[in-house]
mmCIF file of N, CA and C in Angstrom:
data_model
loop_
_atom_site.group_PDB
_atom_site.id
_atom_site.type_symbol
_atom_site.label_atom_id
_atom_site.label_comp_id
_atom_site.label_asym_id
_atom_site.label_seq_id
_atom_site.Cartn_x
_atom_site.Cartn_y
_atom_site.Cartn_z
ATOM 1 N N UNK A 1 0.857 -1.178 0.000
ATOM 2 C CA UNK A 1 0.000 0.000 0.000
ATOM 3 C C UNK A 1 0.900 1.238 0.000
ATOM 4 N N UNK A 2 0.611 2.515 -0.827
ATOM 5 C CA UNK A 2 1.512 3.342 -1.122
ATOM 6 C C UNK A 2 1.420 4.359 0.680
ATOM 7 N N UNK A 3 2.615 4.948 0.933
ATOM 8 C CA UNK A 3 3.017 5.499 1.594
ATOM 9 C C UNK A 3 2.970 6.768 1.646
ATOM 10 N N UNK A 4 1.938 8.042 2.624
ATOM 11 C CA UNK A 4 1.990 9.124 2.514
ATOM 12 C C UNK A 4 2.551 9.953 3.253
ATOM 13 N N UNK A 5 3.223 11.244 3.352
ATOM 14 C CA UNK A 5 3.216 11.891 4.376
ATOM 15 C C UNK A 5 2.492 13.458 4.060
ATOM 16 N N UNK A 6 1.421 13.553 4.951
ATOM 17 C CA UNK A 6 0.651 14.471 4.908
ATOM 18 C C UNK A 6 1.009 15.877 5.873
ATOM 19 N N UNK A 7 0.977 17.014 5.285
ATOM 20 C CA UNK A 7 1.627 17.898 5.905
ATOM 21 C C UNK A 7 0.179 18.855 6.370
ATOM 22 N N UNK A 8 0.361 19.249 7.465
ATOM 23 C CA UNK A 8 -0.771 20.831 7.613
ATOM 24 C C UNK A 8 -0.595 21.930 8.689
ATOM 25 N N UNK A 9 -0.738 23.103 7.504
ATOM 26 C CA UNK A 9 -0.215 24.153 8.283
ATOM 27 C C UNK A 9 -1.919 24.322 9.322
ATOM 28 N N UNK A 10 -1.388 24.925 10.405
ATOM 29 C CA UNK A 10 -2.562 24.825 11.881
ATOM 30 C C UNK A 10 -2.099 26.092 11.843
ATOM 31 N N UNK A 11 -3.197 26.469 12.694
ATOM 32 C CA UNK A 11 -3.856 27.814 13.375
ATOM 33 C C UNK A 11 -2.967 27.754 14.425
ATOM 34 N N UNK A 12 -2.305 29.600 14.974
ATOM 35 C CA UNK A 12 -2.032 29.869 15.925
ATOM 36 C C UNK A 12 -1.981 28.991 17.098
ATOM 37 N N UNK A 13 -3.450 29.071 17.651
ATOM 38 C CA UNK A 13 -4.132 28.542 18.613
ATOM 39 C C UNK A 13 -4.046 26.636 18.829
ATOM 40 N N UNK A 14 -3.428 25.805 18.072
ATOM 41 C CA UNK A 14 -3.239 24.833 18.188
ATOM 42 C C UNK A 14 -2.124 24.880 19.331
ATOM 43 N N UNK A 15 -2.584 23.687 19.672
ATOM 44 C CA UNK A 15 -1.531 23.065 20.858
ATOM 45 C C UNK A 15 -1.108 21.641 20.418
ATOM 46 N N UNK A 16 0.394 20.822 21.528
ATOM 47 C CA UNK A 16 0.296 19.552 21.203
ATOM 48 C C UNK A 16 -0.571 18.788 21.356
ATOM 49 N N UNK A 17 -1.412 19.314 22.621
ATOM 50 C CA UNK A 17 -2.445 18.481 23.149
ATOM 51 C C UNK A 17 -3.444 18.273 22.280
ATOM 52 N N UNK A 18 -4.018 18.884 21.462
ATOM 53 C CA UNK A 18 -5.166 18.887 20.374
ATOM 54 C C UNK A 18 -4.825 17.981 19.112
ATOM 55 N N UNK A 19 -3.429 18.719 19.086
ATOM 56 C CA UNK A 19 -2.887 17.566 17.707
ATOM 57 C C UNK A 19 -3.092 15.741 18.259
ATOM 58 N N UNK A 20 -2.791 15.757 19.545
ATOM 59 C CA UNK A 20 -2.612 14.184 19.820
ATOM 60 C C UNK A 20 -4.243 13.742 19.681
ATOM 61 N N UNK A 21 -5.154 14.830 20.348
ATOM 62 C CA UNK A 21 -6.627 14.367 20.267
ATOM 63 C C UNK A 21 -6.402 14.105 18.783
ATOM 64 N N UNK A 22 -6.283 15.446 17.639
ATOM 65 C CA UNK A 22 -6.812 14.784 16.468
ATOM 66 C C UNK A 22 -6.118 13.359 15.672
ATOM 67 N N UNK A 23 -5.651 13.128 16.022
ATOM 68 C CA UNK A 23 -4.269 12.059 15.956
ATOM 69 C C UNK A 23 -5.184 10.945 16.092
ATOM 70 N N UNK A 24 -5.178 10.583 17.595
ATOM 71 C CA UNK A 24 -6.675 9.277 17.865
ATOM 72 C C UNK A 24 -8.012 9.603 17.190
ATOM 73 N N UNK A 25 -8.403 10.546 16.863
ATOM 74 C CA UNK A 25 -9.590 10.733 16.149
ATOM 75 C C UNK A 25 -9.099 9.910 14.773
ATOM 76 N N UNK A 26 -8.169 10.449 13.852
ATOM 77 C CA UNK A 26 -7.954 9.865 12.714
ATOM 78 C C UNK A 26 -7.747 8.172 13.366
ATOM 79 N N UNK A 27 -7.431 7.612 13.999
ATOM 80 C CA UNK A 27 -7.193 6.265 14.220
ATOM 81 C C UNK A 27 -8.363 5.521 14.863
ATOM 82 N N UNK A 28 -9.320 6.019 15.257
ATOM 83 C CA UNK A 28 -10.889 5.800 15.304
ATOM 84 C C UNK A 28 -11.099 5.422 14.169
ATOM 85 N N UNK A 29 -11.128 6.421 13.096
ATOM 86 C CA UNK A 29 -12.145 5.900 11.963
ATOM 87 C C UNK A 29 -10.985 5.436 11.040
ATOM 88 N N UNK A 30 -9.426 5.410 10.675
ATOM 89 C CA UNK A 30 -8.662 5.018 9.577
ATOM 90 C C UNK A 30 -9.240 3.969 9.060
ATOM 91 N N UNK A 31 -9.867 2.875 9.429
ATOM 92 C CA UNK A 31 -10.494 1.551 9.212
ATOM 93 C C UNK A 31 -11.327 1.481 8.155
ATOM 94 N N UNK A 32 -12.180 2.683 8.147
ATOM 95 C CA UNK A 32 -13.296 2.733 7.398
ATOM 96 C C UNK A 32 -12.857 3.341 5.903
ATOM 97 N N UNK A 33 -11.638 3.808 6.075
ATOM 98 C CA UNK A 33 -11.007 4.771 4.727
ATOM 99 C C UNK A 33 -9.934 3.838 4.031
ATOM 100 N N UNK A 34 -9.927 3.048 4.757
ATOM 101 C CA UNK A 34 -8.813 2.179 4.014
ATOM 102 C C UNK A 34 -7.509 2.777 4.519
ATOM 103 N N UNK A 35 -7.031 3.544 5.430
ATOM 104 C CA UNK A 35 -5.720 3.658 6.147
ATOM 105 C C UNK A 35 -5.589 3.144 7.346
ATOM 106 N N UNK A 36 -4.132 3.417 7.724
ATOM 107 C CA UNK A 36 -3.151 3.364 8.535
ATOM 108 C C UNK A 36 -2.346 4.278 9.122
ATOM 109 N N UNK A 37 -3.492 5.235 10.217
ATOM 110 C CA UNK A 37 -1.966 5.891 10.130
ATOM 111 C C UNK A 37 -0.570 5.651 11.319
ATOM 112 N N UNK A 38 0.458 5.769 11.042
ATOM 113 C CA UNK A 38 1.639 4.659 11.599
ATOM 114 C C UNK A 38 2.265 6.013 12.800
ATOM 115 N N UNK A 39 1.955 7.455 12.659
ATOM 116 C CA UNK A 39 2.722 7.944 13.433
ATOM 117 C C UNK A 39 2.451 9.494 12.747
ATOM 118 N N UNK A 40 2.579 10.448 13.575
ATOM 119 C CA UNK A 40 2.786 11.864 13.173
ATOM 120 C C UNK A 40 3.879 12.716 14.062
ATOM 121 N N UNK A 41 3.945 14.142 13.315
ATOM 122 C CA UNK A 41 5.235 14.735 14.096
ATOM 123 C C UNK A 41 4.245 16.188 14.210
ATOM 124 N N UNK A 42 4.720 17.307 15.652
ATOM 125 C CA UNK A 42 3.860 18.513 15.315
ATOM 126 C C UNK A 42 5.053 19.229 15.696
ATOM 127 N N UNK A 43 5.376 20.957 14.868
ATOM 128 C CA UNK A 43 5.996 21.196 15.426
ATOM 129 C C UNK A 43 5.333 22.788 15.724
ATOM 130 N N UNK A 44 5.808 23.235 17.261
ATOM 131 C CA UNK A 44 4.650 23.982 17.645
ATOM 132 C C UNK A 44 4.919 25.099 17.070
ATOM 133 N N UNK A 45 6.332 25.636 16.752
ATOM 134 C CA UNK A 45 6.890 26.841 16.571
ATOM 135 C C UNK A 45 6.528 27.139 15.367
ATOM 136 N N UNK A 46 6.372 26.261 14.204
ATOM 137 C CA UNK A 46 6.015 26.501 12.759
ATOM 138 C C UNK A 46 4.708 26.126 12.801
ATOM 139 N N UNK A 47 3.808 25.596 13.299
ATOM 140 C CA UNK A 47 2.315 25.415 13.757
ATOM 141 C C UNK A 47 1.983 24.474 12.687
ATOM 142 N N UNK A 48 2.588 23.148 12.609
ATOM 143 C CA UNK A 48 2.774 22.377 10.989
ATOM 144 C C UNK A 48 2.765 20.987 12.090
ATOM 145 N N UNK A 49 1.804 20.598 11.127
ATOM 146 C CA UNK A 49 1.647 18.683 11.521
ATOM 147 C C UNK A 49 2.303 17.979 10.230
ATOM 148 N N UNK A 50 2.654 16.797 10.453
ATOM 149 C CA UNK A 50 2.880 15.856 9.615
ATOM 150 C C UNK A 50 2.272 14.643 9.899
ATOM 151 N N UNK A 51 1.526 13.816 8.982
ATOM 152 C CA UNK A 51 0.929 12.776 9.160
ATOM 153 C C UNK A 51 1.846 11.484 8.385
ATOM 154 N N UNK A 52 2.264 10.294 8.765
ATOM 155 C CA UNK A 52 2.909 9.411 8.156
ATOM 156 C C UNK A 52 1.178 8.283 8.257
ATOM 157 N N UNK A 53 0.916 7.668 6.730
ATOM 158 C CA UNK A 53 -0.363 7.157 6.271
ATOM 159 C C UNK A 53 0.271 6.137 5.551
ATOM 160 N N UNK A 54 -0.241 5.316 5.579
ATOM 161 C CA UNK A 54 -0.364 4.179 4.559
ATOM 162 C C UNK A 54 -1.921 4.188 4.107
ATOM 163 N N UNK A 55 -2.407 4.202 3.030
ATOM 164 C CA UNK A 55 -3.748 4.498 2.375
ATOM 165 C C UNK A 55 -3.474 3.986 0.653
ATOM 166 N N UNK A 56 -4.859 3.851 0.136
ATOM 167 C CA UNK A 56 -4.834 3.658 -1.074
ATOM 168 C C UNK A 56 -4.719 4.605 -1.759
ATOM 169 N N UNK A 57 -5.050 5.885 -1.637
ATOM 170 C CA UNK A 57 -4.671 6.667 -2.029
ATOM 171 C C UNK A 57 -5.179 8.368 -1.094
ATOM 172 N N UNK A 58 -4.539 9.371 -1.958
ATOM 173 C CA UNK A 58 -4.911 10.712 -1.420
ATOM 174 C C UNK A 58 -6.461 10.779 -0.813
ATOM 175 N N UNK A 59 -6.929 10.812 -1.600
ATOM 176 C CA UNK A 59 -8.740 10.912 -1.178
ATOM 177 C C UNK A 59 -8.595 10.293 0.188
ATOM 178 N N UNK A 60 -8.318 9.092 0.303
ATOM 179 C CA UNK A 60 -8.845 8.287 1.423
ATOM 180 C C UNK A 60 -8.629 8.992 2.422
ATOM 181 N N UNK A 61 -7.106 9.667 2.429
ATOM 182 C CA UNK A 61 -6.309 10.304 4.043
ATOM 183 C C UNK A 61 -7.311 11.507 4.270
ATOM 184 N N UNK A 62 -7.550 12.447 2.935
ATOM 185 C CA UNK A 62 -8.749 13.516 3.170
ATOM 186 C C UNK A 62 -9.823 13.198 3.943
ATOM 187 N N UNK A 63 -10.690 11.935 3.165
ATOM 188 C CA UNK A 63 -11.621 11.635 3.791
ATOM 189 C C UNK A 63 -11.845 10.897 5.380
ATOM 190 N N UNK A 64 -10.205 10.647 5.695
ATOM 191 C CA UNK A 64 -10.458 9.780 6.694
ATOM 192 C C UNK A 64 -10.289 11.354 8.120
ATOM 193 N N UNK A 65 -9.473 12.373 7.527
ATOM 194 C CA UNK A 65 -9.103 13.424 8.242
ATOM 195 C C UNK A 65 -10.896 14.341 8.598
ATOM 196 N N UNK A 66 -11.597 13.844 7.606
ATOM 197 C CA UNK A 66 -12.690 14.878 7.542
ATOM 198 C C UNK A 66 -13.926 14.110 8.199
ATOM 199 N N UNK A 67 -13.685 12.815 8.627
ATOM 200 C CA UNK A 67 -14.662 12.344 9.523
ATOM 201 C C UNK A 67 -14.313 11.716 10.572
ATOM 202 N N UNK A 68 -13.011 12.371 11.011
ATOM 203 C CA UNK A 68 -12.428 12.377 12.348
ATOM 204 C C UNK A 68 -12.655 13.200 13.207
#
């Protein structure tokens, strides 16, 4: 299964703590989208997540991010 890493620039107002909530949110539903996701990185100073996914493709990680 192809390998993604998904990047997103966040709002000010993000914290680590929120990123980790949305983190288990995506791993709630990855199942239903056809992913995996294996691990992410946040960094607070540039307000930027990275998502590491295994998925069938782009759509899926969208869709799995948007009903998390």
């Amino acid at each position: 299964m192809p390998l993604y890493l998904d990047r997103h620039t966040l709002s000010e107002e993000i914290t680590a703590e929120k990123v980790a909530q949305l983190h288990k949110e995506d791993l709630r539903v990855e199942q239903k989208f056809g992913c995996r996701g294996l691990t992410y990185w946040f960094d607070d100073q540039g307000k930027t997540a990275f998502c590491l996914v295994e998925a069938p493709d782009k759509e899926a990680i969208k869709e799995m991010h948007n009903h998390a």
